[in-house]
Short mmCIF file of C-alpha atoms and ligand atoms in Angstrom, two decimals:
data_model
loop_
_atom_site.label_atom_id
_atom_site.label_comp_id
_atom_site.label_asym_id
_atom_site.label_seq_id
_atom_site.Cartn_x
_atom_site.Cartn_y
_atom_site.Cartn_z
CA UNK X 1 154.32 38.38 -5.47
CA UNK X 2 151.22 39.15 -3.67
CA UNK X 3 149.68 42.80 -3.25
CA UNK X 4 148.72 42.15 0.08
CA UNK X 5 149.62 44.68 2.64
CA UNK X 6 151.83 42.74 5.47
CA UNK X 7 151.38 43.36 9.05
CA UNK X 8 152.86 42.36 12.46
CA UNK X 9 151.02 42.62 15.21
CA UNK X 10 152.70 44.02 19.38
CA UNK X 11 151.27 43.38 22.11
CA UNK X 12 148.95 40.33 21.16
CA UNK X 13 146.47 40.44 24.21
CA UNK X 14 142.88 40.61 24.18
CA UNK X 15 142.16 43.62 22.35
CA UNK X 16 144.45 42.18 19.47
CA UNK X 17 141.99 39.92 18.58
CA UNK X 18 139.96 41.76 16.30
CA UNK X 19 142.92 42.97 14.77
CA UNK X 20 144.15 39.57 14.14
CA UNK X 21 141.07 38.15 13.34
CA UNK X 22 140.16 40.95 10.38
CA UNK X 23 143.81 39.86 9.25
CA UNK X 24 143.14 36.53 9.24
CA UNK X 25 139.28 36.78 8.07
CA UNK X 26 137.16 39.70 6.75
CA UNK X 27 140.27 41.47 5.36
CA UNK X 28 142.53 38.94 4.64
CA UNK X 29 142.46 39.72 0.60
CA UNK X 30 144.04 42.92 1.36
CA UNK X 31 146.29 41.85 4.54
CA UNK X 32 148.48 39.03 5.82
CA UNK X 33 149.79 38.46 9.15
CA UNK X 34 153.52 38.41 8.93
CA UNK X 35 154.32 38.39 12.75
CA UNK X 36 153.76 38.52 16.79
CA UNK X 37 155.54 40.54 19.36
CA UNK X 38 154.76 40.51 23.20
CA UNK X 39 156.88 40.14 26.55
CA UNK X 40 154.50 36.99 27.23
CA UNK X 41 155.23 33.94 24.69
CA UNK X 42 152.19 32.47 26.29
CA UNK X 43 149.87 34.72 24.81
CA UNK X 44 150.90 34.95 21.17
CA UNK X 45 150.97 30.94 21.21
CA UNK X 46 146.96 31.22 22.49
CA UNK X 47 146.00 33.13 19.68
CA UNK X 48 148.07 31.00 17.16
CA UNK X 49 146.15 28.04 18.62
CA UNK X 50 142.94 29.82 18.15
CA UNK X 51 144.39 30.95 14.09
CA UNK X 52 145.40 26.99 13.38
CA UNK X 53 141.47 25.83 14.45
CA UNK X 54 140.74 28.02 11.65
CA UNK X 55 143.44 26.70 9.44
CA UNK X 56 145.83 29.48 9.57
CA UNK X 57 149.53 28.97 9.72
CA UNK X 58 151.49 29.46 12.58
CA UNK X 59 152.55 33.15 13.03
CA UNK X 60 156.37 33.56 13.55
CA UNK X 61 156.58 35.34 17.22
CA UNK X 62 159.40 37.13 18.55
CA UNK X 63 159.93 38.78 21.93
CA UNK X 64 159.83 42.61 22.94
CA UNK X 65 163.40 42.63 22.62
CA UNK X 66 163.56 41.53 19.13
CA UNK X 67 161.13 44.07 17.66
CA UNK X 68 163.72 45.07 15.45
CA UNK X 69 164.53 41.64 14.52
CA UNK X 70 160.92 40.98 13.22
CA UNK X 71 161.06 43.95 11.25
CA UNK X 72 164.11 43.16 9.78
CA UNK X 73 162.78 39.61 8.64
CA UNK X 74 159.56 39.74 8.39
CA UNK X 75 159.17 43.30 6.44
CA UNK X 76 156.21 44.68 7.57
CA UNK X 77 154.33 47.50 5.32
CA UNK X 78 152.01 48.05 8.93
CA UNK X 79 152.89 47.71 12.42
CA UNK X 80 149.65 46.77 14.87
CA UNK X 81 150.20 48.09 18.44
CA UNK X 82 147.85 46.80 21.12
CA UNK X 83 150.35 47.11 23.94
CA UNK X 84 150.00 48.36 27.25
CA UNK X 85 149.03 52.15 26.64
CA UNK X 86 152.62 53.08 28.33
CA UNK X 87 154.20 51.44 25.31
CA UNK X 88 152.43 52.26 22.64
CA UNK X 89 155.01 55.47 21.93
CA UNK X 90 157.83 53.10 22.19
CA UNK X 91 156.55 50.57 19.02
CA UNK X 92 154.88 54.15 16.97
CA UNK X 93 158.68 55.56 17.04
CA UNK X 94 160.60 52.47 16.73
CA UNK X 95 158.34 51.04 14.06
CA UNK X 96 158.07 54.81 11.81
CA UNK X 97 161.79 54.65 12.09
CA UNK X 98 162.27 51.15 10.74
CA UNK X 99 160.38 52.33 7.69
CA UNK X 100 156.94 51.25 8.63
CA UNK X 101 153.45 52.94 8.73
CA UNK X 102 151.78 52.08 12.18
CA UNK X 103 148.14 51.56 13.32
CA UNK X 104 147.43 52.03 17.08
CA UNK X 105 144.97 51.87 19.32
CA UNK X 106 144.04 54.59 21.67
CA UNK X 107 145.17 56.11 23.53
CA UNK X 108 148.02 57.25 21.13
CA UNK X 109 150.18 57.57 24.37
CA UNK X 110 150.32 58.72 28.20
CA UNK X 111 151.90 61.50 28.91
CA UNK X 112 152.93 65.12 26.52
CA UNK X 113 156.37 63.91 26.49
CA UNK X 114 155.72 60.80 24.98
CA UNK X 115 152.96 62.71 22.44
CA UNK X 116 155.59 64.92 21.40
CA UNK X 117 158.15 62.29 20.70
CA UNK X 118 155.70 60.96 18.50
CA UNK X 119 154.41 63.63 16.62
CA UNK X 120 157.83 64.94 16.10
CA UNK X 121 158.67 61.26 14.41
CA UNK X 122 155.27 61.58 12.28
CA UNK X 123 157.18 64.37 11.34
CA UNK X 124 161.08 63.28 10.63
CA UNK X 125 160.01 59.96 8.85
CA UNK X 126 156.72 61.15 6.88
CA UNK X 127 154.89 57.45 8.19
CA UNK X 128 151.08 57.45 8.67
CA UNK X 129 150.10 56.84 12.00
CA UNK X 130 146.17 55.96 12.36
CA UNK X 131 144.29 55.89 15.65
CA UNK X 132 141.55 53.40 16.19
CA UNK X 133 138.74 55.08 17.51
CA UNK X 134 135.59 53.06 17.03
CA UNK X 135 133.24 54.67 18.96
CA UNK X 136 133.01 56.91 16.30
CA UNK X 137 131.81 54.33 13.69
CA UNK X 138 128.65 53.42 15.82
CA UNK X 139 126.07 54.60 13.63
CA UNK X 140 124.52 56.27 16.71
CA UNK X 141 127.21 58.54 17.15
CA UNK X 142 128.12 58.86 13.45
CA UNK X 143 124.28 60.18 13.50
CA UNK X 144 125.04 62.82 16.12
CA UNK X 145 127.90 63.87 13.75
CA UNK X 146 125.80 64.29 10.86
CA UNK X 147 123.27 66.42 12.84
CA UNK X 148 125.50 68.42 14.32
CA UNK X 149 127.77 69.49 10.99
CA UNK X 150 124.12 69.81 9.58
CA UNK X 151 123.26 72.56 11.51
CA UNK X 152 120.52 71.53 13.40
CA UNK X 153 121.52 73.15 16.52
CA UNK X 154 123.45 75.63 15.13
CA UNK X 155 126.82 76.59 16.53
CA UNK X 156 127.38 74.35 19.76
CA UNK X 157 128.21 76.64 22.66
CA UNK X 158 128.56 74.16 25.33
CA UNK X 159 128.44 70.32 26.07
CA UNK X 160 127.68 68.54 29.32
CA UNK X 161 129.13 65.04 28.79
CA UNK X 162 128.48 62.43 32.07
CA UNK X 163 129.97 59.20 31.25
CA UNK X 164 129.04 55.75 33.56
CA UNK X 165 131.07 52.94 34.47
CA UNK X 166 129.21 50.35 36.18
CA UNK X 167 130.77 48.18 38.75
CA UNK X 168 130.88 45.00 36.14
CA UNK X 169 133.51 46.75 33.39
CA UNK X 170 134.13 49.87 35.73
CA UNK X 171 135.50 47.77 38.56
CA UNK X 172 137.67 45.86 36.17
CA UNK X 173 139.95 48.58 35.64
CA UNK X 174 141.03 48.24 38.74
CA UNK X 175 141.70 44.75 38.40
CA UNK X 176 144.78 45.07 35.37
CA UNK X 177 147.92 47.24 34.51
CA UNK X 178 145.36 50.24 34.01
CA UNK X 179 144.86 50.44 38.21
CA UNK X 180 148.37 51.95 37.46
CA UNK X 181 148.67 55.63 36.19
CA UNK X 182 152.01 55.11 34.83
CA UNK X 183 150.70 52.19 32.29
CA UNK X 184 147.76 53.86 31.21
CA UNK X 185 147.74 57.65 32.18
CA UNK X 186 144.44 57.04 34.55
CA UNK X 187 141.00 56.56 33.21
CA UNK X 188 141.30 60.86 32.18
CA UNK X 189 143.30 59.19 29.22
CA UNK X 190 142.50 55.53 28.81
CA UNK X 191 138.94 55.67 28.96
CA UNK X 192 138.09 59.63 28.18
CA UNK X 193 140.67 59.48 25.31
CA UNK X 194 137.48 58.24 23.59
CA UNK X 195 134.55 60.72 24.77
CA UNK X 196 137.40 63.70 24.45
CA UNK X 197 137.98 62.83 20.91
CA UNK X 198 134.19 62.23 20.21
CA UNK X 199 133.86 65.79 21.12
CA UNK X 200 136.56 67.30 19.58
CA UNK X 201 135.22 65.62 16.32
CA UNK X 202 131.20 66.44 17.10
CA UNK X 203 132.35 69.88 17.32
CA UNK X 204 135.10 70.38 15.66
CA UNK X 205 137.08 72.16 17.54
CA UNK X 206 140.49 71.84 19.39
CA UNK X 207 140.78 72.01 23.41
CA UNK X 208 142.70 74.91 24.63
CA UNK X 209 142.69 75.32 28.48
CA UNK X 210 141.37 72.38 31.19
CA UNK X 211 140.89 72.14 34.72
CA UNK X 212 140.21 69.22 36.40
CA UNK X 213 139.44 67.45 39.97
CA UNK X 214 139.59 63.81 40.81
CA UNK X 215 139.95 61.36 43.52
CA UNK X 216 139.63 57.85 44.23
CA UNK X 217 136.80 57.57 46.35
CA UNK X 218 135.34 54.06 45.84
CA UNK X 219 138.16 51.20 44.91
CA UNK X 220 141.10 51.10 46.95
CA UNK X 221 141.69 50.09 50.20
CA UNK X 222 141.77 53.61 52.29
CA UNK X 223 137.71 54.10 50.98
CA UNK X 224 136.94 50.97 53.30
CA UNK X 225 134.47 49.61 50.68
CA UNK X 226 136.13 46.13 50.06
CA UNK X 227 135.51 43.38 52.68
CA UNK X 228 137.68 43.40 56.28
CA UNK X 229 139.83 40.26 55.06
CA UNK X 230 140.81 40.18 51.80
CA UNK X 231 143.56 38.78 49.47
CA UNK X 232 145.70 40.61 47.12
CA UNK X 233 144.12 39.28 43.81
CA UNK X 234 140.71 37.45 43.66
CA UNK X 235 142.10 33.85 43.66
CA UNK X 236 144.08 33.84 46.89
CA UNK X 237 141.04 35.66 48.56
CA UNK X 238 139.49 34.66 51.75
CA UNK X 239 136.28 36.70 51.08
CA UNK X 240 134.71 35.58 47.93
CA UNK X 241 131.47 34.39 49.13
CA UNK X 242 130.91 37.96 50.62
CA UNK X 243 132.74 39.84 47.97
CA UNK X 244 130.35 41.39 45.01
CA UNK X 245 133.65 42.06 42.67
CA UNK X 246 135.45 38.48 42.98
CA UNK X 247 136.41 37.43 39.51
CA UNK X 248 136.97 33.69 38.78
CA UNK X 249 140.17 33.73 36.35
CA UNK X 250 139.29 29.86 35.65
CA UNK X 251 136.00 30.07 34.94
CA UNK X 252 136.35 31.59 31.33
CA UNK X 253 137.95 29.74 28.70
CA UNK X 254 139.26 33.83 27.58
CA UNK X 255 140.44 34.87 30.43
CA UNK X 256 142.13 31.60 31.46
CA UNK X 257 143.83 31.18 28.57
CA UNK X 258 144.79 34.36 27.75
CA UNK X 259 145.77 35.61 31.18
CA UNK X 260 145.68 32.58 34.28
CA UNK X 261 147.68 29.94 31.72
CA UNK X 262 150.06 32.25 30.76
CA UNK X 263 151.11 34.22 34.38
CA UNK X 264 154.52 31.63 34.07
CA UNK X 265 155.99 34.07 31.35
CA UNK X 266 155.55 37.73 32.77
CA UNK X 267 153.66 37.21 36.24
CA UNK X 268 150.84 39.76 35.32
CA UNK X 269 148.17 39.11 37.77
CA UNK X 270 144.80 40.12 36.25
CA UNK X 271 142.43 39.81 38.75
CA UNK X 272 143.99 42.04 41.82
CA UNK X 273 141.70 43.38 44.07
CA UNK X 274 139.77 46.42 43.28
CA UNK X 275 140.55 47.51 46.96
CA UNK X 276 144.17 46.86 46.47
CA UNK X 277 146.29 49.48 48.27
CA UNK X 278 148.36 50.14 44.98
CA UNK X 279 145.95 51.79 42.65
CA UNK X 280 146.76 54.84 41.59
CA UNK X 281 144.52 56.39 39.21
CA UNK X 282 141.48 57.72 40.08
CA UNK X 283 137.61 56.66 40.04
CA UNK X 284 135.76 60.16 39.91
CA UNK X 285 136.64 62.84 38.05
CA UNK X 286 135.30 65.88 36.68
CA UNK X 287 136.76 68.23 34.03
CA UNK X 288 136.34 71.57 32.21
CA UNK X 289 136.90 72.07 28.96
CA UNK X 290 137.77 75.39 27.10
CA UNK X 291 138.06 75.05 23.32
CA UNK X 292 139.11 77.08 20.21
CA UNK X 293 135.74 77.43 18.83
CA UNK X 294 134.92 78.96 22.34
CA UNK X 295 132.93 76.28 23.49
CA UNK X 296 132.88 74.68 26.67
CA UNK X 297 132.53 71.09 28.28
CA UNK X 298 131.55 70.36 31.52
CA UNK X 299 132.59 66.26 31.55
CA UNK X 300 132.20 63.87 34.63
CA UNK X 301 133.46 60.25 34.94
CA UNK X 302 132.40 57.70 37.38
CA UNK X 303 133.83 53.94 37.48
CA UNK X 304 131.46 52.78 40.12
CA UNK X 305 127.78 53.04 38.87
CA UNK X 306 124.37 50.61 38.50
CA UNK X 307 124.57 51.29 34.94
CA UNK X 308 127.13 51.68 32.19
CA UNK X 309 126.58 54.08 29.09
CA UNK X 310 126.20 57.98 28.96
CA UNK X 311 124.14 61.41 28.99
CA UNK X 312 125.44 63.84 26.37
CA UNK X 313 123.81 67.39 25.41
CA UNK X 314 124.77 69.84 23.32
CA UNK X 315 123.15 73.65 23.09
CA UNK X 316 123.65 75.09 20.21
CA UNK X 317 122.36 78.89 18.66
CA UNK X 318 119.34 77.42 17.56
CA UNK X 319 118.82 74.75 19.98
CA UNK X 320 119.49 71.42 21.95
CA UNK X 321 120.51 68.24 20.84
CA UNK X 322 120.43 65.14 23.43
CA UNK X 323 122.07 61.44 23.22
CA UNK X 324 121.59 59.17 25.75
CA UNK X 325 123.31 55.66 25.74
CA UNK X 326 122.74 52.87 27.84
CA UNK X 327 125.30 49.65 27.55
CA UNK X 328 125.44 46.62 27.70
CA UNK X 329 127.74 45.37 30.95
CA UNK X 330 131.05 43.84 29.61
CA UNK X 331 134.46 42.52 30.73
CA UNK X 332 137.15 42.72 28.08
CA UNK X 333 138.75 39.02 27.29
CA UNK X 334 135.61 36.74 29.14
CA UNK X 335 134.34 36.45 25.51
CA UNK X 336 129.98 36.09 25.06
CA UNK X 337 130.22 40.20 25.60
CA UNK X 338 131.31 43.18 23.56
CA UNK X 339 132.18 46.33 24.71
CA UNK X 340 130.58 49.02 23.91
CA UNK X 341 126.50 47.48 23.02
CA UNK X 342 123.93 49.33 23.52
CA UNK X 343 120.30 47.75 25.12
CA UNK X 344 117.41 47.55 23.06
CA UNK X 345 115.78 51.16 23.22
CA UNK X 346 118.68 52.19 25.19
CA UNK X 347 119.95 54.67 22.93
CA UNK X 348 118.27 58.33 22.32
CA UNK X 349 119.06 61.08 19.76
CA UNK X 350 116.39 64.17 20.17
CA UNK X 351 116.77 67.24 19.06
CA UNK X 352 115.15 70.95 20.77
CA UNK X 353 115.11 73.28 18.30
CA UNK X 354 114.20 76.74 19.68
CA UNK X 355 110.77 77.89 19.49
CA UNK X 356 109.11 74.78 17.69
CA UNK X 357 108.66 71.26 18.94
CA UNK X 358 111.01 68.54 20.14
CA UNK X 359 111.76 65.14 17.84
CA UNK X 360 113.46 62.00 18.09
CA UNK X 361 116.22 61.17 14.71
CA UNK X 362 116.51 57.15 14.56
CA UNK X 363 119.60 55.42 12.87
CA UNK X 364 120.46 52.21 11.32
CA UNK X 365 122.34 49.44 12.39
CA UNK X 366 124.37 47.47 10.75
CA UNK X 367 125.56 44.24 11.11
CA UNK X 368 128.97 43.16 13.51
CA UNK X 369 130.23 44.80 16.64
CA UNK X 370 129.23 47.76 18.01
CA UNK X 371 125.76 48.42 15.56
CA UNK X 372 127.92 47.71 12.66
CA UNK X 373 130.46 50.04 13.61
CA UNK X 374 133.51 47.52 14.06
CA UNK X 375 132.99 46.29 10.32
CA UNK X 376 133.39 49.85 8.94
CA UNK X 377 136.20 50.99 10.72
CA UNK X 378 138.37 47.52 10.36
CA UNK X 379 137.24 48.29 5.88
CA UNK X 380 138.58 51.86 6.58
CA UNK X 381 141.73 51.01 8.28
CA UNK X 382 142.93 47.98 6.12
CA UNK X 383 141.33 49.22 2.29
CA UNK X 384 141.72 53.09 3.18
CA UNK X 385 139.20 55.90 4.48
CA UNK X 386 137.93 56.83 1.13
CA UNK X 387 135.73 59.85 1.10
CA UNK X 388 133.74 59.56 4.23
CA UNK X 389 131.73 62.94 5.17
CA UNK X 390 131.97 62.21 7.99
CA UNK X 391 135.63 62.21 8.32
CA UNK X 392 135.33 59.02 10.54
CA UNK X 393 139.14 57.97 9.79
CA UNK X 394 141.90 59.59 12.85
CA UNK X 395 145.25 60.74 12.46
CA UNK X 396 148.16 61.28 14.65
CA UNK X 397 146.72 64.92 15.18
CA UNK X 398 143.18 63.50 16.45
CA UNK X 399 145.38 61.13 18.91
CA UNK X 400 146.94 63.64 20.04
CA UNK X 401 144.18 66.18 20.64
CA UNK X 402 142.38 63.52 22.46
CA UNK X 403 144.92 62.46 24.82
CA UNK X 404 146.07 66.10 25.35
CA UNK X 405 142.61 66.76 27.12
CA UNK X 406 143.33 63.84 29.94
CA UNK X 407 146.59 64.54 30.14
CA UNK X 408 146.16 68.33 30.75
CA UNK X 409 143.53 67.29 33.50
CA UNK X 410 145.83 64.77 35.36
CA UNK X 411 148.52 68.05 35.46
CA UNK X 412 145.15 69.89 36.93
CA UNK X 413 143.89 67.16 39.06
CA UNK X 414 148.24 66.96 40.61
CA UNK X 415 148.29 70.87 40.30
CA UNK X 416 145.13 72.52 41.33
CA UNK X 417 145.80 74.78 39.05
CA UNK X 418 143.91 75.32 35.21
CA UNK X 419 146.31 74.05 32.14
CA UNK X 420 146.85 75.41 28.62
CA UNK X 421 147.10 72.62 25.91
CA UNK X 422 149.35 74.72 24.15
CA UNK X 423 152.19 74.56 27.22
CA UNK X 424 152.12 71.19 26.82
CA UNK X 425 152.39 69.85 22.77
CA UNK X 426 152.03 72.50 19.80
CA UNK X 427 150.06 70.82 17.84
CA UNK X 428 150.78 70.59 13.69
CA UNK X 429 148.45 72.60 11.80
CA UNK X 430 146.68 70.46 9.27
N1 NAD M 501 139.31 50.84 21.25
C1 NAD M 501 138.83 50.14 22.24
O1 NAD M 501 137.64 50.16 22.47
C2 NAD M 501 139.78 49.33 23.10
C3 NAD M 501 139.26 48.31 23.90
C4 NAD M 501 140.16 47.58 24.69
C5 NAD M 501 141.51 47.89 24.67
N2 NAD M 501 141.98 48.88 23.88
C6 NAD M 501 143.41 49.21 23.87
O2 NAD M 501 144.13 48.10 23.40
C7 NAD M 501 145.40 48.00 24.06
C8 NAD M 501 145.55 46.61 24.67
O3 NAD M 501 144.57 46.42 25.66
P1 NAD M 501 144.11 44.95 26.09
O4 NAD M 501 142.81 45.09 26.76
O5 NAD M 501 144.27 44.01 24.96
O6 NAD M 501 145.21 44.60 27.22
P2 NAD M 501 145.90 43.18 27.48
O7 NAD M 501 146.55 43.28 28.79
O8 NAD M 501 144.93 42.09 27.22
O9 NAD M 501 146.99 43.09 26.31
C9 NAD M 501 148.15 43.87 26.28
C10 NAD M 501 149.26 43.02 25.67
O10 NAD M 501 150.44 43.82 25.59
C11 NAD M 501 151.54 42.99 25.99
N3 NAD M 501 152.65 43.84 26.41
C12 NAD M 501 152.79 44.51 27.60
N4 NAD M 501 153.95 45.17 27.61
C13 NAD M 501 154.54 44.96 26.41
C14 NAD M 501 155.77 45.41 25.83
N5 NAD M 501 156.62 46.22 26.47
N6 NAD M 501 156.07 44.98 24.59
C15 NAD M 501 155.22 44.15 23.91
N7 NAD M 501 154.06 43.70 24.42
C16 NAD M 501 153.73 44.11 25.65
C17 NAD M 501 150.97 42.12 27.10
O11 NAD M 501 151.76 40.98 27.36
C18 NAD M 501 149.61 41.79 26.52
O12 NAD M 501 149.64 40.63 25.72
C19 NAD M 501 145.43 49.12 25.08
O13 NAD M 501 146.14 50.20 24.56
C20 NAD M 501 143.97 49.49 25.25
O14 NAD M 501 143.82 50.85 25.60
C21 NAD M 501 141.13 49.59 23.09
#
């Protein structure tokens, strides 16, 4: 009998792939892929087309509705969720209570009722739930880590965080299910689940009061940016010669096969227009951040800039730290682009120390996605964290701290009014 760990994988869209692909590949003494679950049959057969060029075996695939099914016969020890954000809850519960461990991408879920459900299974059934947050294995931000819980600044007193979204991968949220708050709790928690939980582990510290504003003042039909005739999604548009966001579905083996080929067996439409009049979530936002340490954060997000990447600083008792990041432009399932690259010299880590003279800390890269990054965090979920100073490796705590931040700010944002973290989840002590 073999020793390898079995996994299924839900929700088998694009991000699955490097799941599936580590499974198949890199990891594949350690793992085996045991199943496929997703509402569209369409897209579990494209990536068992891609896993036969490569020799692999047809994967068994089951609907959403037969979940429990798979589990029943095909006995996972891991359940993969790379659902829809708004589902993710549903698989983490059903999966813990069928016996399994679970690994998830982020965000853990979308709203504090659905965190709570979760944690509160975490702790019924005693599972492991891990959260997948890469941008914490690039080595450029596993640097800032290391210079931080080094001391070089000292204790960190405040952060001002500015993440961009240019209008390549920025725009494209409002293309998919994430234009809708409901599936993906607004960019506050899809996107800023990341940068919340890359400063809650910089610092470490836990968030304890946020207040938030936020509109949408750029996509969306009632901002009068998008062109006087349009369509409702990109291929039944009159404007594309004139429009800067049209997307051609066809025109990428990805995208087409993933998403155009397989529309017969859900209907998701994945290239609606950014100026829709159906988007909910919002496109600027700005949040405040109180945490435990008593450190603050002043954080902005815009999904509508020239450039994608970020300005981060840090002052600290003895001095400043600074990380700047400038991406590469990237659109999730067009394949030839990863999310997440920086430019050559478009990353830089210097540090201010008071009274004495300002230098620049380099890093290495290693090889794979994201500087190296993707390789270490696919070894530490599927062979185990090991003993990583760093601490690299997230837990169902560090999902939910990170989501709690967004989800506060959405209550702020609805509200106008400043939100404690602890009215919404208690969160386990460790
Ligand atoms: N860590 C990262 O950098 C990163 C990057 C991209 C996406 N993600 C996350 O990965 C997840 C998937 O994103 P994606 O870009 O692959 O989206 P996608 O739309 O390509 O894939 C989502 C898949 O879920 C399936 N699905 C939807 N509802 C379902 C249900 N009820 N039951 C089962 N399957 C269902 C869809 O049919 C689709 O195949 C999201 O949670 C997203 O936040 C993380």
């Amino acid at each position: 009998m073999s020793d390898r760990k079995r996994y299924v994988v839900v929700g088998t869209g694009s991000r699955a792939r490097m799941f599936i692909d580590a499974v198949a590949g890199s990891q594949k003494d350690v793992a085996e892929l045991v199943g496929f679950c997703d509402t569209n049959l369409g897209r579990m057969q494209w990536h068992n087309d891609r896993l036969a060029k490569e020799g692999h075996a047809p994967v068994p695939t089951y609907a959403d509705t037969d979940f429990d099914r798979m589990v029943a016969e095909r006995k996972p020890d891991r359940v993969i969720v790379t659902t829809r954000d708004c589902f993710h809850d549903e698989y983490i519960i059903r999966a813990m209570r069928l016996g399994c461990d679970v690994v998830t991408e982020k965000p853990m879920t979308t709203d504090d009722a659905k965190c709570r459900a979760i944690l509160e299974t975490v702790g019924k059934t005693g599972r492991r739930l891990v959260v997948t947050f890469n941008y914490r294995y690039a080595p450029k931000r596993s640097k800032v880590k290391e210079l931080i819980a080094g001391g070089v600044i000292g204790d960190v007193k405040s952060v001002d965080f500015e993440w961009l979204l240019d209008t390549s991968h920025g725009a494209d949220y409002f293309r998919r299910w994430h234009r809708q708050k409901v599936n993906s709790g607004g960019l506050l928690v899809h996107k800023a689940t990341h940068h919340f939980d890359l400063v809650n582990w910089w610092i470490a510290a836990s968030p304890t009061r946020v207040f938030a504003n936020g509109a949408l003042s750029f996509y969306g039909h009632r901002t009068g940016n998008g062109p006087a005739h349009r369509g409702q999604r990109c291929r039944e548009c009159p404007a594309t010669a004139e429009c800067k966001f049209y997307m051609d579905l066809a025109g990428s083996e990805g995208l087409k096969g993933l998403y155009l080929d397989t529309e017969q067996y859900d209907g998701y439409v994945r290239d609606h227009c950014v100026f829709g009049d159906d988007i909910t979530i919002e496109d600027n936002m700005s949040v405040s951040v109180r945490y435990d340490s008593g450190a603050v954060l002043s954080y902005s997000l815009n999904a509508f800039m020239p450039w994608e990447g970020s300005r981060i600083a840090f002052n600290g008792t003895k001095g400043r730290l600074e990380f700047d990041d400038v991406e590469k432009t990237y659109i999730s399932g067009q394949g030839g682009t990863a999310e997440g690259e920086t430019l050559a010299q478009g990353a830089r880590i210097e540090v201010f120390p008071h009274f004495a003279p300002s230098y620049r800390v380099r890093w290495e890269e290693g090889k794979g996605g994201h500087g190296g990054g993707d390789p270490r965090l696919l070894n530490d979920v599927f062979r185990g964290a090991g003993d990583d100073p760093l601490g690299r490796a997230a837990d169902h705590v560090d999902g939910a701290r990170s989501i709690l931040t967004g989800i506060a700010a959405n209550r702020s944002i609805a509200t106008g009014q400043p939100v404690e973290i602890a009215d919404l989840v208690k969160l386990p002590r460790r």
